[in-house]
Coordinates of C-alpha atoms in Angstrom, one line a residue:
X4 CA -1.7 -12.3 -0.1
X5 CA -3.2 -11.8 -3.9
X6 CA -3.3 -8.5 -5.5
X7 CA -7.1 -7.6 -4.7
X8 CA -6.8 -8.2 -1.1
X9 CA -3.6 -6.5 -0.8
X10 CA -5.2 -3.5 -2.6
X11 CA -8.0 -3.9 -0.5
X12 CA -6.2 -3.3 2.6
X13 CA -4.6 -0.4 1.4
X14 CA -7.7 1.3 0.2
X15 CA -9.1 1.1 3.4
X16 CA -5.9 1.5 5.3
X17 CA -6.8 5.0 6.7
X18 CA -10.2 3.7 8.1
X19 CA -8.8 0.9 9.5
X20 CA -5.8 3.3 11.2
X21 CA -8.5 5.5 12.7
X22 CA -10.6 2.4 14.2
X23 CA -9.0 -0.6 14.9
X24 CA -7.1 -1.6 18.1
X25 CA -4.6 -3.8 17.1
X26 CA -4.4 -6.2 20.4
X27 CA -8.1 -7.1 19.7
X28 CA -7.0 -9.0 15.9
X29 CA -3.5 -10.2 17.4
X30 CA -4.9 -12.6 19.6
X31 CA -6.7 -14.2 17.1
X32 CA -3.5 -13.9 14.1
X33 CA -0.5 -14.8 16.5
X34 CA -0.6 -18.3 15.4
X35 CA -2.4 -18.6 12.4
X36 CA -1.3 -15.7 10.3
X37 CA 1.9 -13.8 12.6
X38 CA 4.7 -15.5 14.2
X39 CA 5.6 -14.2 17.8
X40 CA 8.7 -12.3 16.4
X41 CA 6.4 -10.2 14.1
X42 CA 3.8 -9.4 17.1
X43 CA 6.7 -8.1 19.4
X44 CA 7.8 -6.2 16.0
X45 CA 4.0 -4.9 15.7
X46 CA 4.2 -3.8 19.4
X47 CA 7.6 -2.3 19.1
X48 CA 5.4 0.6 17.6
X49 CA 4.5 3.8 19.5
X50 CA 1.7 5.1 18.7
X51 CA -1.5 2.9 18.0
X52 CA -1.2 3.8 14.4
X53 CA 2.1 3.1 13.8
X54 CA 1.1 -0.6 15.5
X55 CA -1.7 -0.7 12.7
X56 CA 0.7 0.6 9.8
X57 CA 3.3 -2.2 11.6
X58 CA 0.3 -4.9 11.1
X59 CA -1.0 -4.4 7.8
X60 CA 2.4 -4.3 6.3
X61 CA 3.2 -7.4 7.4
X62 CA 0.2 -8.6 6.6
X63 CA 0.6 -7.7 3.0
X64 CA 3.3 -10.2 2.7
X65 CA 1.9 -13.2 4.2
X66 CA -0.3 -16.1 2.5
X67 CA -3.4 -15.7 0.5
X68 CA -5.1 -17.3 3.3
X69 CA -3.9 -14.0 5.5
X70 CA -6.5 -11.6 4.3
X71 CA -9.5 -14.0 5.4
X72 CA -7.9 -14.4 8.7
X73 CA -7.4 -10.6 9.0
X74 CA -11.3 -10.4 8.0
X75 CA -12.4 -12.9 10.5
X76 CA -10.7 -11.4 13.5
X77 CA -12.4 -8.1 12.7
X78 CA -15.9 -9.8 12.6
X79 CA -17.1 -9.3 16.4
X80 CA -15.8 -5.7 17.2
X81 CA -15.5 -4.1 14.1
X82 CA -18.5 -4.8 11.5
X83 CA -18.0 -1.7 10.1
X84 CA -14.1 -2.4 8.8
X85 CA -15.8 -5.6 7.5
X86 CA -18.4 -3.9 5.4
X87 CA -15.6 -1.3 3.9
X88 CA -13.4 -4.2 3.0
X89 CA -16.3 -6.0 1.4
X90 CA -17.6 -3.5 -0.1
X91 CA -14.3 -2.4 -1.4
X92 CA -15.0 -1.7 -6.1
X93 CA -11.8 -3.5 -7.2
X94 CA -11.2 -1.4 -10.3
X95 CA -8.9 -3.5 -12.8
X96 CA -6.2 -1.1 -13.5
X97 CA -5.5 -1.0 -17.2
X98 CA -2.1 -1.9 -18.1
X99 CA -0.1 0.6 -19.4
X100 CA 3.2 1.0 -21.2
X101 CA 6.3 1.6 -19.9
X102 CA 6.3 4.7 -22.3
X103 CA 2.8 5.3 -21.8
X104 CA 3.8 5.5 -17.9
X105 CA 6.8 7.5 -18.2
X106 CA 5.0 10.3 -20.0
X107 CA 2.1 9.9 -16.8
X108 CA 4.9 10.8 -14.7
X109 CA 6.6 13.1 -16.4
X110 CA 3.4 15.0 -17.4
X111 CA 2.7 15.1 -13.7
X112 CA 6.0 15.0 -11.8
X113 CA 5.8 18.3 -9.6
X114 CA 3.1 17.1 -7.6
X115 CA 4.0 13.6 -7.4
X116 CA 7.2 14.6 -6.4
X117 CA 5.9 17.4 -3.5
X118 CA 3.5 15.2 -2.6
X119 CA 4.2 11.3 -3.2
X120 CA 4.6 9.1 0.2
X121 CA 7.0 7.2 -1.0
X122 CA 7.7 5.1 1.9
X123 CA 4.0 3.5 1.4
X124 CA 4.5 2.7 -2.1
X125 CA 7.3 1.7 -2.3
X126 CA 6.7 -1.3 0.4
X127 CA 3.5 -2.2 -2.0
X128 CA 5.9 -2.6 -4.9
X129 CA 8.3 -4.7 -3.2
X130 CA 5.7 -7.3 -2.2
X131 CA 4.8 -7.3 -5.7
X132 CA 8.3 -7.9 -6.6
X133 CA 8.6 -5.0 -8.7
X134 CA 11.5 -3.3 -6.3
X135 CA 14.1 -5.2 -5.1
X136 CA 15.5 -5.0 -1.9
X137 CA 18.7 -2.5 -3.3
X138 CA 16.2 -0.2 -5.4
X139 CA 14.6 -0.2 -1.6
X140 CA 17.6 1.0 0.5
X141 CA 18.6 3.4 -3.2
X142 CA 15.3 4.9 -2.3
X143 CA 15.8 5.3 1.3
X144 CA 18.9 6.5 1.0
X145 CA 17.8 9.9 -0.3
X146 CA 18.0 12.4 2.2
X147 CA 14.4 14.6 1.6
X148 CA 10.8 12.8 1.2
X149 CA 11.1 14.4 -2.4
X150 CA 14.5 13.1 -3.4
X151 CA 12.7 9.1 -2.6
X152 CA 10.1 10.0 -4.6
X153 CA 12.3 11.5 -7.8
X154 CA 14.4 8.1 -6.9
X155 CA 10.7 5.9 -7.3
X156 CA 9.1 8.0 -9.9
X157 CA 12.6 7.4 -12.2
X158 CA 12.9 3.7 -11.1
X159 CA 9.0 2.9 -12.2
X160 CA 9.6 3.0 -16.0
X161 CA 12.7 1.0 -16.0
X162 CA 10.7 -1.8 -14.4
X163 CA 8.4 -2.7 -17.4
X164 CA 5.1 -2.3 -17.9
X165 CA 3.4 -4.4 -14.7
X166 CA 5.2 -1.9 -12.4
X167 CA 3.4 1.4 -13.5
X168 CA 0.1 -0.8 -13.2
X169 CA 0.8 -1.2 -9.4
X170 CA 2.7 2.2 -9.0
X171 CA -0.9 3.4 -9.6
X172 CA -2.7 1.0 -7.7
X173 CA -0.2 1.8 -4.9
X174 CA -0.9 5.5 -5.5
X175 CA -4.6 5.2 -5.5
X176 CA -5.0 3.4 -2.0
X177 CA -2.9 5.6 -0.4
X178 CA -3.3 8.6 -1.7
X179 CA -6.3 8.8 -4.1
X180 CA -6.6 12.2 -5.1
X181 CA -2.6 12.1 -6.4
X182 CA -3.7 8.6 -8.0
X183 CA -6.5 9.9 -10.2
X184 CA -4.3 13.1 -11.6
X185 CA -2.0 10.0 -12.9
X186 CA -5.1 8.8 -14.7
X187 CA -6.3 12.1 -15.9
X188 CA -5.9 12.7 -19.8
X189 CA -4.1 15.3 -21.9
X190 CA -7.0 17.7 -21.8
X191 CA -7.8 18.1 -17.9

């Protein structure tokens, strides 16, 4: 899936968590976009939202073709979702240096570690191949929500300059509010 789509499904991931019913869409991507092993996995939830969380992850790593599918399956029953998707501002995200990024963070690294979901961003980062599968299971391997985030927040500037770029692009869709104090400047 490219970058703008993914982004957009994360922007919009808490509307489409509130609204959508996930066995109206996997009829129409079991096939096209989702094997059979990754609709039982998607059903394996147990709540309806963790079905939709299941479903949009995987639908982050899947062809670029993926989003349109996921679009066109929402068409009938959900015009709403449509409209928020299309009429999702894709901001470009200026790039910023790894120095530049580790001063964001450190400037603001109480409340991204109280408050960072780490667990989100860090599967966004790894489809953009900026974590690896063993900075993955290092992060999960902390014990409290806030020690994954110290483990994120000190991996970020190690991975060069791309990966604060989507750190905040990551940040943003899931949690805006924490994602524009990352943007704020020296004075506010």
């Amino acid at each position: 899936m490219e970058t703008r789509d993914r982004a957009k499904l994360m922007q919009n991931s808490d509307a489409i968590k509130a609204e959508l019913e996930v066995d109206h869409v996997l009829l129409y991507l079991s096939g096209t976009v989702l094997t059979p092993f990754e609709c039982d996995k998607i059903h394996g939830g147990r709540t309806r939202e963790e079905k939709v969380t299941r479903l949009l992850s995987i639908l982050q790593t899947k062809g670029s073709l993926a989003f349109q599918h996921f679009r066109y399956s929402l068409k009938d029953r959900y015009p709403l979702l449509v409209k928020k998707l299309d009429d999702t501002a894709m901001r470009e995200t200026p790039i910023v240096s790894s120095a530049e990024g580790r001063r964001r963070i450190f400037k603001r690294w109480d409340s991204l570690v109280l408050n960072l979901k780490a667990d989100e961003v860090m599967s966004y980062l790894q489809s953009e191949n900026i974590l690896t599968d063993a900075d993955c299971k290092r992060i999960k391997a902390s014990v409290t929500k806030e020690d994954q985030a110290r483990v994120l927040l000190d991996m970020i500037p190690e991975k060069g300059d791309r990966a604060y770029q989507h750190f905040t692009i990551a940040v943003k869709a899931q949690q805006p509010k924490l994602g524009d104090l990352l943007e704020k400047e020296e004075g506010s």
